[in-house]
mmCIF file of C-alpha atoms (C1' of nucleotides) in Angstrom:
data_model
loop_
_atom_site.group_PDB
_atom_site.id
_atom_site.type_symbol
_atom_site.label_atom_id
_atom_site.label_comp_id
_atom_site.label_asym_id
_atom_site.label_seq_id
_atom_site.Cartn_x
_atom_site.Cartn_y
_atom_site.Cartn_z
ATOM 1 C CA UNK A 8 0.000 0.000 0.000
ATOM 2 C CA UNK A 9 2.475 2.585 -1.148
ATOM 3 C CA UNK A 10 1.120 6.014 -1.951
ATOM 4 C CA UNK A 11 1.632 8.250 -4.935
ATOM 5 C CA UNK A 12 3.893 11.255 -4.603
ATOM 6 C CA UNK A 13 0.938 13.638 -4.473
ATOM 7 C CA UNK A 14 -0.826 11.592 -1.848
ATOM 8 C CA UNK A 15 2.280 11.555 0.268
ATOM 9 C CA UNK A 16 2.659 15.318 0.028
ATOM 10 C CA UNK A 17 -0.964 15.840 1.011
ATOM 11 C CA UNK A 18 -0.648 13.477 3.901
ATOM 12 C CA UNK A 19 2.546 15.158 5.093
ATOM 13 C CA UNK A 20 0.922 18.575 4.951
ATOM 14 C CA UNK A 21 -2.051 17.260 6.933
ATOM 15 C CA UNK A 22 0.282 15.838 9.532
ATOM 16 C CA UNK A 23 2.371 18.982 9.875
ATOM 17 C CA UNK A 24 -0.752 21.126 10.166
ATOM 18 C CA UNK A 25 -1.919 18.865 12.940
ATOM 19 C CA UNK A 26 1.425 18.775 14.714
ATOM 20 C CA UNK A 27 1.839 22.539 14.660
ATOM 21 C CA UNK A 28 -0.932 23.609 17.069
ATOM 22 C CA UNK A 29 -0.093 20.837 19.509
ATOM 23 C CA UNK A 30 3.525 21.940 19.739
ATOM 24 C CA UNK A 31 2.614 25.599 19.651
ATOM 25 C CA UNK A 32 0.193 25.518 22.546
ATOM 26 C CA UNK A 33 2.337 23.378 24.781
ATOM 27 C CA UNK A 34 5.739 24.844 24.106
ATOM 28 C CA UNK A 35 4.631 28.479 24.034
ATOM 29 C CA UNK A 36 2.772 28.083 27.288
ATOM 30 C CA UNK A 37 5.744 26.414 28.902
ATOM 31 C CA UNK A 38 8.120 29.131 27.694
ATOM 32 C CA UNK A 39 5.886 31.766 29.207
ATOM 33 C CA UNK A 40 5.521 30.062 32.539
ATOM 34 C CA UNK A 41 9.081 28.807 32.994
ATOM 35 C CA UNK A 42 11.207 31.676 31.719
ATOM 36 C CA UNK A 43 11.347 35.434 31.525
ATOM 37 C CA UNK A 44 12.006 35.229 27.791
ATOM 38 C CA UNK A 45 9.387 35.366 25.112
ATOM 39 C CA UNK A 46 9.227 32.615 22.475
ATOM 40 C CA UNK A 47 10.744 34.825 19.774
ATOM 41 C CA UNK A 48 13.856 35.536 21.820
ATOM 42 C CA UNK A 49 14.266 31.845 22.510
ATOM 43 C CA UNK A 50 14.155 31.145 18.775
ATOM 44 C CA UNK A 51 16.964 33.654 18.359
ATOM 45 C CA UNK A 52 19.038 31.843 20.953
ATOM 46 C CA UNK A 53 18.393 28.514 19.282
ATOM 47 C CA UNK A 54 19.553 29.926 15.976
ATOM 48 C CA UNK A 55 22.662 31.375 17.591
ATOM 49 C CA UNK A 56 23.490 28.069 19.203
ATOM 50 C CA UNK A 57 23.376 26.436 15.825
ATOM 51 C CA UNK A 58 25.296 29.056 13.837
ATOM 52 C CA UNK A 59 27.645 30.331 16.561
ATOM 53 C CA UNK A 60 28.058 33.837 15.092
ATOM 54 C CA UNK A 61 25.471 35.835 13.156
ATOM 55 C CA UNK A 62 25.067 39.479 12.244
ATOM 56 C CA UNK A 63 21.822 41.283 13.011
ATOM 57 C CA UNK A 64 20.789 41.101 9.378
ATOM 58 C CA UNK A 65 21.554 37.390 9.165
ATOM 59 C CA UNK A 66 19.468 36.671 12.245
ATOM 60 C CA UNK A 67 16.553 38.560 10.757
ATOM 61 C CA UNK A 68 16.949 36.740 7.481
ATOM 62 C CA UNK A 69 17.090 33.285 9.000
ATOM 63 C CA UNK A 70 14.132 33.908 11.278
ATOM 64 C CA UNK A 71 12.200 35.906 8.687
ATOM 65 C CA UNK A 72 11.856 38.947 10.871
ATOM 66 C CA UNK A 73 12.550 42.586 9.992
ATOM 67 C CA UNK A 74 15.627 44.224 11.437
ATOM 68 C CA UNK A 75 13.860 46.335 14.072
ATOM 69 C CA UNK A 76 12.515 43.183 15.689
ATOM 70 C CA UNK A 77 15.966 41.674 15.784
ATOM 71 C CA UNK A 78 17.250 44.750 17.571
ATOM 72 C CA UNK A 79 14.482 44.471 20.156
ATOM 73 C CA UNK A 80 15.120 40.781 20.787
ATOM 74 C CA UNK A 81 18.872 41.239 21.059
ATOM 75 C CA UNK A 82 18.449 44.174 23.452
ATOM 76 C CA UNK A 83 16.473 41.928 25.786
ATOM 77 C CA UNK A 84 18.952 39.078 25.474
ATOM 78 C CA UNK A 85 21.860 41.407 26.202
ATOM 79 C CA UNK A 86 20.083 42.774 29.266
ATOM 80 C CA UNK A 87 19.817 39.159 30.422
ATOM 81 C CA UNK A 88 23.522 38.654 29.625
ATOM 82 C CA UNK A 89 22.706 35.728 27.330
ATOM 83 C CA UNK A 90 24.327 37.124 24.180
ATOM 84 C CA UNK A 91 26.963 39.715 23.350
ATOM 85 C CA UNK A 92 27.664 42.144 20.518
ATOM 86 C CA UNK A 93 30.951 41.941 18.672
ATOM 87 C CA UNK A 94 32.127 44.547 16.222
ATOM 88 C CA UNK A 95 33.160 43.169 12.872
ATOM 89 C CA UNK A 96 36.811 44.031 12.178
ATOM 90 C CA UNK A 97 36.233 44.175 8.429
ATOM 91 C CA UNK A 98 33.084 46.292 8.318
ATOM 92 C CA UNK A 99 32.316 48.735 11.062
ATOM 93 C CA UNK A 100 28.603 48.751 10.192
ATOM 94 C CA UNK A 101 28.222 45.096 11.082
ATOM 95 C CA UNK A 102 27.490 43.906 14.601
ATOM 96 C CA UNK A 103 27.916 40.217 15.174
ATOM 97 C CA UNK A 104 26.042 38.412 17.903
ATOM 98 C CA UNK A 105 27.064 35.311 19.770
ATOM 99 C CA UNK A 106 25.899 33.416 22.838
ATOM 100 C CA UNK A 107 27.726 34.052 26.099
ATOM 101 C CA UNK A 108 28.749 31.116 28.267
ATOM 102 C CA UNK A 109 25.792 31.983 30.467
ATOM 103 C CA UNK A 110 23.574 32.058 27.384
ATOM 104 C CA UNK A 111 24.535 28.575 26.333
ATOM 105 C CA UNK A 112 24.179 27.269 29.863
ATOM 106 C CA UNK A 113 20.826 28.949 30.492
ATOM 107 C CA UNK A 114 19.504 27.772 27.142
ATOM 108 C CA UNK A 115 20.078 24.152 28.103
ATOM 109 C CA UNK A 116 18.435 24.676 31.470
ATOM 110 C CA UNK A 117 15.485 26.461 29.902
ATOM 111 C CA UNK A 118 15.008 23.664 27.389
ATOM 112 C CA UNK A 119 14.899 21.174 30.229
ATOM 113 C CA UNK A 120 12.370 23.275 32.108
ATOM 114 C CA UNK A 121 9.979 24.061 29.308
ATOM 115 C CA UNK A 122 9.769 20.480 28.163
ATOM 116 C CA UNK A 123 9.388 18.934 31.581
ATOM 117 C CA UNK A 124 5.694 18.134 31.131
ATOM 118 C CA UNK A 125 6.306 16.746 27.697
ATOM 119 C CA UNK A 126 9.117 14.667 29.124
ATOM 120 C CA UNK A 127 6.807 13.245 31.765
ATOM 121 C CA UNK A 128 4.258 12.306 29.125
ATOM 122 C CA UNK A 129 6.907 10.771 26.897
ATOM 123 C CA UNK A 130 8.272 8.697 29.732
ATOM 124 C CA UNK A 131 4.970 6.860 29.893
ATOM 125 C CA UNK A 132 5.557 5.403 26.450
ATOM 126 C CA UNK A 133 7.205 2.007 26.192
ATOM 127 C CA UNK A 134 10.717 1.627 24.819
ATOM 128 C CA UNK A 135 9.718 0.549 21.343
ATOM 129 C CA UNK A 136 7.398 3.459 20.799
ATOM 130 C CA UNK A 137 9.978 5.860 22.183
ATOM 131 C CA UNK A 138 12.630 4.517 19.856
ATOM 132 C CA UNK A 139 10.165 4.780 17.004
ATOM 133 C CA UNK A 140 9.208 8.337 17.899
ATOM 134 C CA UNK A 141 12.836 9.320 18.280
ATOM 135 C CA UNK A 142 13.684 8.142 14.787
ATOM 136 C CA UNK A 143 10.558 9.644 13.287
ATOM 137 C CA UNK A 144 10.969 13.053 14.904
ATOM 138 C CA UNK A 145 14.593 13.054 13.783
ATOM 139 C CA UNK A 146 13.568 12.494 10.184
ATOM 140 C CA UNK A 147 10.893 15.191 10.317
ATOM 141 C CA UNK A 148 13.365 17.587 11.850
ATOM 142 C CA UNK A 149 16.108 16.833 9.339
ATOM 143 C CA UNK A 150 13.931 17.133 6.265
ATOM 144 C CA UNK A 151 12.201 20.262 7.509
ATOM 145 C CA UNK A 152 15.543 21.824 8.369
ATOM 146 C CA UNK A 153 16.727 21.114 4.875
ATOM 147 C CA UNK A 154 13.770 22.490 2.962
ATOM 148 C CA UNK A 155 12.926 25.340 5.329
ATOM 149 C CA UNK A 156 16.502 26.594 5.490
ATOM 150 C CA UNK A 157 16.747 26.470 1.735
ATOM 151 C CA UNK A 158 13.594 28.485 1.595
ATOM 152 C CA UNK A 159 14.468 31.082 4.188
ATOM 153 C CA UNK A 160 18.017 31.499 2.981
ATOM 154 C CA UNK A 161 16.897 32.953 -0.298
ATOM 155 C CA UNK A 162 18.455 36.355 -0.020
ATOM 156 C CA UNK A 163 20.282 35.554 3.201
ATOM 157 C CA UNK A 164 23.418 34.405 1.449
ATOM 158 C CA UNK A 165 26.755 35.318 3.029
ATOM 159 C CA UNK A 166 27.480 37.597 0.050
ATOM 160 C CA UNK B 18 23.279 1.625 18.434
ATOM 161 C CA UNK B 19 19.997 1.610 20.323
ATOM 162 C CA UNK B 20 19.561 4.347 22.847
ATOM 163 C CA UNK B 21 18.431 4.228 26.433
ATOM 164 C CA UNK B 22 14.960 5.423 27.304
ATOM 165 C CA UNK B 23 16.257 8.652 28.772
ATOM 166 C CA UNK B 24 18.446 9.343 25.759
ATOM 167 C CA UNK B 25 15.487 8.815 23.473
ATOM 168 C CA UNK B 26 13.314 11.176 25.465
ATOM 169 C CA UNK B 27 16.010 13.854 25.402
ATOM 170 C CA UNK B 28 16.516 13.433 21.709
ATOM 171 C CA UNK B 29 12.774 13.612 21.030
ATOM 172 C CA UNK B 30 12.481 16.796 23.061
ATOM 173 C CA UNK B 31 15.390 18.309 21.136
ATOM 174 C CA UNK B 32 13.755 17.382 17.859
ATOM 175 C CA UNK B 33 10.351 18.769 18.798
ATOM 176 C CA UNK B 34 11.921 22.004 20.031
ATOM 177 C CA UNK B 35 13.665 22.309 16.698
ATOM 178 C CA UNK B 36 10.575 21.435 14.653
ATOM 179 C CA UNK B 37 8.371 23.912 16.476
ATOM 180 C CA UNK B 38 9.879 27.234 15.309
ATOM 181 C CA UNK B 39 10.198 26.005 11.735
ATOM 182 C CA UNK B 40 6.533 25.111 11.544
ATOM 183 C CA UNK B 41 5.492 28.126 13.541
ATOM 184 C CA UNK B 42 7.199 30.689 11.352
ATOM 185 C CA UNK B 43 6.096 29.195 8.089
ATOM 186 C CA UNK B 44 2.546 28.211 8.905
ATOM 187 C CA UNK B 45 1.698 31.310 10.941
ATOM 188 C CA UNK B 46 3.014 33.591 8.246
ATOM 189 C CA UNK B 47 1.080 31.728 5.574
ATOM 190 C CA UNK B 48 -2.127 31.873 7.607
ATOM 191 C CA UNK B 49 -1.734 35.613 7.954
ATOM 192 C CA UNK B 50 -1.047 36.256 4.314
ATOM 193 C CA UNK B 51 -3.506 33.815 2.774
ATOM 194 C CA UNK B 52 -6.590 34.139 4.945
ATOM 195 C CA UNK B 53 -8.589 36.624 6.964
ATOM 196 C CA UNK B 54 -8.518 34.279 9.931
ATOM 197 C CA UNK B 55 -5.980 34.356 12.694
ATOM 198 C CA UNK B 56 -4.096 31.178 13.592
ATOM 199 C CA UNK B 57 -6.107 30.627 16.755
ATOM 200 C CA UNK B 58 -9.396 30.587 14.888
ATOM 201 C CA UNK B 59 -7.974 28.114 12.412
ATOM 202 C CA UNK B 60 -6.991 25.826 15.277
ATOM 203 C CA UNK B 61 -10.583 25.975 16.477
ATOM 204 C CA UNK B 62 -11.826 24.941 13.043
ATOM 205 C CA UNK B 63 -9.343 22.081 12.908
ATOM 206 C CA UNK B 64 -10.555 20.858 16.268
ATOM 207 C CA UNK B 65 -14.185 21.115 15.146
ATOM 208 C CA UNK B 66 -13.447 19.171 12.003
ATOM 209 C CA UNK B 67 -12.037 16.388 14.122
ATOM 210 C CA UNK B 68 -14.714 16.286 16.821
ATOM 211 C CA UNK B 69 -17.760 17.353 14.788
ATOM 212 C CA UNK B 70 -19.637 18.898 17.712
ATOM 213 C CA UNK B 71 -18.175 20.643 20.737
ATOM 214 C CA UNK B 72 -19.567 22.965 23.388
ATOM 215 C CA UNK B 73 -17.835 26.260 24.083
ATOM 216 C CA UNK B 74 -16.335 24.868 27.265
ATOM 217 C CA UNK B 75 -15.066 21.744 25.509
ATOM 218 C CA UNK B 76 -13.365 23.816 22.830
ATOM 219 C CA UNK B 77 -11.634 25.889 25.473
ATOM 220 C CA UNK B 78 -10.598 22.779 27.317
ATOM 221 C CA UNK B 79 -9.165 21.011 24.300
ATOM 222 C CA UNK B 80 -7.281 24.067 23.104
ATOM 223 C CA UNK B 81 -6.270 25.160 26.598
ATOM 224 C CA UNK B 82 -7.858 28.560 26.277
ATOM 225 C CA UNK B 83 -10.167 30.309 28.749
ATOM 226 C CA UNK B 84 -13.809 30.686 27.836
ATOM 227 C CA UNK B 85 -13.675 34.377 26.887
ATOM 228 C CA UNK B 86 -11.170 33.567 24.137
ATOM 229 C CA UNK B 87 -13.419 30.852 22.819
ATOM 230 C CA UNK B 88 -16.313 33.294 22.626
ATOM 231 C CA UNK B 89 -14.171 35.758 20.686
ATOM 232 C CA UNK B 90 -12.976 33.140 18.222
ATOM 233 C CA UNK B 91 -16.435 31.711 17.665
ATOM 234 C CA UNK B 92 -17.899 35.185 17.137
ATOM 235 C CA UNK B 93 -15.441 35.758 14.314
ATOM 236 C CA UNK B 94 -16.051 32.349 12.793
ATOM 237 C CA UNK B 95 -19.814 32.880 12.895
ATOM 238 C CA UNK B 96 -19.445 36.273 11.224
ATOM 239 C CA UNK B 97 -17.565 34.433 8.474
ATOM 240 C CA UNK B 98 -20.341 31.811 8.361
ATOM 241 C CA UNK B 99 -17.807 29.025 8.993
ATOM 242 C CA UNK B 100 -19.443 27.614 12.132
ATOM 243 C CA UNK B 101 -22.866 27.707 13.737
ATOM 244 C CA UNK B 102 -24.281 27.655 17.241
ATOM 245 C CA UNK B 103 -26.719 24.923 18.213
ATOM 246 C CA UNK B 104 -28.697 24.955 21.427
ATOM 247 C CA UNK B 105 -28.372 21.800 23.440
ATOM 248 C CA UNK B 106 -31.807 20.192 23.891
ATOM 249 C CA UNK B 107 -30.871 18.743 27.255
ATOM 250 C CA UNK B 108 -29.259 21.759 28.862
ATOM 251 C CA UNK B 109 -30.228 25.236 27.813
ATOM 252 C CA UNK B 110 -27.007 26.689 29.156
ATOM 253 C CA UNK B 111 -24.926 24.766 26.660
ATOM 254 C CA UNK B 112 -24.202 26.052 23.176
ATOM 255 C CA UNK B 113 -22.761 23.496 20.804
ATOM 256 C CA UNK B 114 -20.628 24.538 17.862
ATOM 257 C CA UNK B 115 -20.224 22.757 14.572
ATOM 258 C CA UNK B 116 -18.724 23.549 11.195
ATOM 259 C CA UNK B 117 -21.066 24.678 8.447
ATOM 260 C CA UNK B 118 -20.773 23.174 4.971
ATOM 261 C CA UNK B 119 -19.012 26.378 3.972
ATOM 262 C CA UNK B 120 -16.738 26.034 6.973
ATOM 263 C CA UNK B 121 -15.632 22.565 5.998
ATOM 264 C CA UNK B 122 -15.173 23.571 2.387
ATOM 265 C CA UNK B 123 -13.263 26.766 3.185
ATOM 266 C CA UNK B 124 -11.065 24.940 5.665
ATOM 267 C CA UNK B 125 -9.869 22.562 2.979
ATOM 268 C CA UNK B 126 -9.221 25.443 0.579
ATOM 269 C CA UNK B 127 -7.376 27.433 3.244
ATOM 270 C CA UNK B 128 -5.224 24.446 4.100
ATOM 271 C CA UNK B 129 -4.258 24.120 0.447
ATOM 272 C CA UNK B 130 -3.427 27.811 0.249
ATOM 273 C CA UNK B 131 -1.377 28.165 3.380
ATOM 274 C CA UNK B 132 0.682 25.076 2.662
ATOM 275 C CA UNK B 133 1.356 25.860 -0.983
ATOM 276 C CA UNK B 134 4.949 26.902 -0.371
ATOM 277 C CA UNK B 135 5.563 23.919 1.826
ATOM 278 C CA UNK B 136 4.027 21.715 -0.845
ATOM 279 C CA UNK B 137 6.371 23.137 -3.471
ATOM 280 C CA UNK B 138 9.363 22.443 -1.252
ATOM 281 C CA UNK B 139 8.163 18.931 -0.475
ATOM 282 C CA UNK B 140 7.662 18.133 -4.136
ATOM 283 C CA UNK B 141 11.381 18.555 -4.679
ATOM 284 C CA UNK B 142 12.071 15.518 -2.506
ATOM 285 C CA UNK B 143 12.373 12.154 -4.182
ATOM 286 C CA UNK B 144 9.749 9.460 -3.696
ATOM 287 C CA UNK B 145 11.618 7.468 -1.113
ATOM 288 C CA UNK B 146 12.244 10.447 1.128
ATOM 289 C CA UNK B 147 8.655 11.566 0.740
ATOM 290 C CA UNK B 148 7.380 8.133 1.703
ATOM 291 C CA UNK B 149 9.764 8.171 4.635
ATOM 292 C CA UNK B 150 8.677 11.644 5.727
ATOM 293 C CA UNK B 151 5.032 10.719 5.376
ATOM 294 C CA UNK B 152 5.387 7.745 7.678
ATOM 295 C CA UNK B 153 7.526 9.656 10.150
ATOM 296 C CA UNK B 154 5.253 12.680 10.357
ATOM 297 C CA UNK B 155 2.299 10.340 10.819
ATOM 298 C CA UNK B 156 3.967 8.689 13.781
ATOM 299 C CA UNK B 157 4.908 12.016 15.366
ATOM 300 C CA UNK B 158 1.371 13.260 14.856
ATOM 301 C CA UNK B 159 -0.243 10.132 16.286
ATOM 302 C CA UNK B 160 1.907 9.924 19.369
ATOM 303 C CA UNK B 161 1.663 13.638 20.079
ATOM 304 C CA UNK B 162 -2.094 13.513 19.630
ATOM 305 C CA UNK B 163 -2.248 10.708 22.110
ATOM 306 C CA UNK B 164 -0.122 12.215 24.845
ATOM 307 C CA UNK B 165 -1.162 15.830 24.348
ATOM 308 C CA UNK B 166 -4.861 15.009 24.303
ATOM 309 C CA UNK B 167 -4.417 12.925 27.402
ATOM 310 C CA UNK B 168 -2.742 15.853 28.991
ATOM 311 C CA UNK B 169 -5.180 18.527 27.931
ATOM 312 C CA UNK B 170 -8.202 16.401 28.625
ATOM 313 C CA UNK B 171 -7.532 16.438 32.316
ATOM 314 C CA UNK B 172 -10.659 18.179 33.471
ATOM 315 C CA UNK B 173 -12.243 18.235 30.026
ATOM 316 C CA UNK B 174 -14.046 14.959 30.518
ATOM 317 C CA UNK B 175 -17.551 14.707 29.079
ATOM 318 C CA UNK B 176 -18.968 14.534 32.606
ATOM 319 C "C1'" DA C 14 -37.158 27.334 47.963
ATOM 320 C "C1'" DA C 15 -32.564 29.033 48.802
ATOM 321 C "C1'" DT C 16 -27.892 28.213 47.608
ATOM 322 C "C1'" DA C 17 -24.179 26.608 44.978
ATOM 323 C "C1'" DA C 18 -22.270 25.292 40.721
ATOM 324 C "C1'" DT C 19 -21.948 25.444 35.686
ATOM 325 C "C1'" DA C 20 -22.091 27.561 30.781
ATOM 326 C "C1'" DG C 21 -21.394 31.402 28.429
ATOM 327 C "C1'" DT C 22 -20.728 36.529 27.624
ATOM 328 C "C1'" DT C 23 -18.941 41.241 28.362
ATOM 329 C "C1'" DA C 24 -15.360 44.270 29.546
ATOM 330 C "C1'" DT C 25 -10.690 45.477 30.411
ATOM 331 C "C1'" DA C 26 -5.736 45.289 30.416
ATOM 332 C "C1'" DC C 27 -1.247 43.592 29.270
ATOM 333 C "C1'" DT C 28 2.252 41.238 26.439
ATOM 334 C "C1'" DT C 29 3.900 39.578 22.161
ATOM 335 C "C1'" DT C 30 4.097 39.718 17.441
ATOM 336 C "C1'" DT C 31 4.143 42.013 13.284
ATOM 337 C "C1'" DG C 32 4.657 45.908 10.062
ATOM 338 C "C1'" DT C 33 6.556 50.247 8.505
ATOM 339 C "C1'" DA C 34 8.649 54.807 8.157
ATOM 340 C "C1'" DA C 35 12.399 57.651 9.237
ATOM 341 C "C1'" DC C 36 16.892 58.070 10.624
ATOM 342 C "C1'" DC C 37 22.357 57.720 11.344
ATOM 343 C "C1'" DA C 38 26.832 55.502 10.284
ATOM 344 C "C1'" DT C 39 29.570 53.155 7.179
ATOM 345 C "C1'" DT C 40 30.817 51.163 2.874
ATOM 346 C "C1'" DT C 41 30.401 50.667 -2.090
ATOM 347 C "C1'" DT C 42 29.718 52.448 -6.629
ATOM 348 C "C1'" DC C 43 30.414 55.476 -10.261
ATOM 349 C "C1'" DG D 24 34.318 62.851 -3.896
ATOM 350 C "C1'" DA D 25 29.182 62.642 -4.557
ATOM 351 C "C1'" DA D 26 25.481 59.344 -4.799
ATOM 352 C "C1'" DA D 27 23.670 54.946 -3.824
ATOM 353 C "C1'" DA D 28 23.468 50.906 -1.126
ATOM 354 C "C1'" DT D 29 23.955 48.433 3.223
ATOM 355 C "C1'" DG D 30 23.752 47.582 8.422
ATOM 356 C "C1'" DG D 31 21.618 48.900 12.308
ATOM 357 C "C1'" DT D 32 18.636 51.727 15.500
ATOM 358 C "C1'" DT D 33 14.602 54.507 17.003
ATOM 359 C "C1'" DA D 34 9.810 55.329 17.113
ATOM 360 C "C1'" DC D 35 5.153 54.416 16.308
ATOM 361 C "C1'" DA D 36 1.025 51.613 15.338
ATOM 362 C "C1'" DA D 37 -1.943 47.668 14.697
ATOM 363 C "C1'" DA D 38 -3.227 42.790 15.264
ATOM 364 C "C1'" DA D 39 -3.205 38.648 18.032
ATOM 365 C "C1'" DG D 40 -2.647 36.096 22.203
ATOM 366 C "C1'" DT D 41 -3.207 35.969 27.116
ATOM 367 C "C1'" DA D 42 -5.318 36.651 31.688
ATOM 368 C "C1'" DT D 43 -8.896 37.964 34.865
ATOM 369 C "C1'" DA D 44 -12.959 39.877 37.065
ATOM 370 C "C1'" DA D 45 -17.741 40.619 36.934
ATOM 371 C "C1'" DC D 46 -21.965 39.514 35.090
ATOM 372 C "C1'" DT D 47 -26.491 36.757 33.295
ATOM 373 C "C1'" DA D 48 -28.951 32.493 32.566
ATOM 374 C "C1'" DT D 49 -29.635 27.886 33.665
ATOM 375 C "C1'" DT D 50 -29.129 23.688 36.240
ATOM 376 C "C1'" DA D 51 -27.852 20.986 40.371
ATOM 377 C "C1'" DT D 52 -27.669 20.599 45.405
ATOM 378 C "C1'" DT D 53 -29.501 20.568 49.911
#
DNA sequence: AATAATAGTTATACTTTTGTAACCATTTTC
DNA sequence: GAAAATGGTTACAAAAGTATAACTATTATT
């Protein structure tokens, strides 16, 4: 019972549309209750953890947000000492952002906190289903990362 | 290279935390640009499509939103003729909500619209990866539905 | 029959997200 | 070297999500 390409795409879209609100509700709520950061700022941190060093413009490009919003997020993160600004030696207009040691450390702790309920629920699953879910979520993550990054990076190229 | 239960849970949490912002950015933006509805209202419709008939309180319970928000969402959806109110014959306090024919029809069209970009990206994947992603996203959806519903339904029981 | 509990609405306020216009500093282009 | 383009900030405004208190109508409790 293999499906056609079109059927698979439709089914995937259905699944992602169903997954989205479940994650959104739970994770957003947890972020609000467990941290002083808003979800958007946490996305910025996650992006910085992945890419190590990004300029303001690059952050905005990768997260599809206009520059003024990036400034606002970074201002908050700097006030919390989670990131720092670094002047670019080659271009004095550019300000590069990176996580501080505290930022990296706090990010891990925050992740633990905000997913605690989810973790409790997951722990009720038996080993086989967990293993299965682990592999499946990994695949979804990897493929989405690939196609979403490709999409967002249009125009975000490093010159 | 099988993982321990705890390792699997951690890895799943990591994956879900990574999937969330990718879906959030893309789907939320598409909802905003392609429809007159806000994301929250669309979640309500999705829930109604699944459960057919829900009271105001049940909707709030399943989507973890307080009753005043439900009223606001339903008011908008009724103005758009996508849902209708039905008085409960057994309890005149209760107002049940269900999708109209237009609501069901529009929902399908909206889903097509807001996922068009995603669909284009997905179509670039080869058949094997699509099949793989279909199965994986289905598993993630099913398991999340199971554990999240269980979670949210605490206190939402049908009496 | 009086009281408590439930279902839903109205009103209000706050935060987050999103969008946009105007601006300064620096670099690139011609 | 003047003009245009780029990187970033400031300021303002609108939409959406979130939270809560107070209220009406109906049903359940005793």
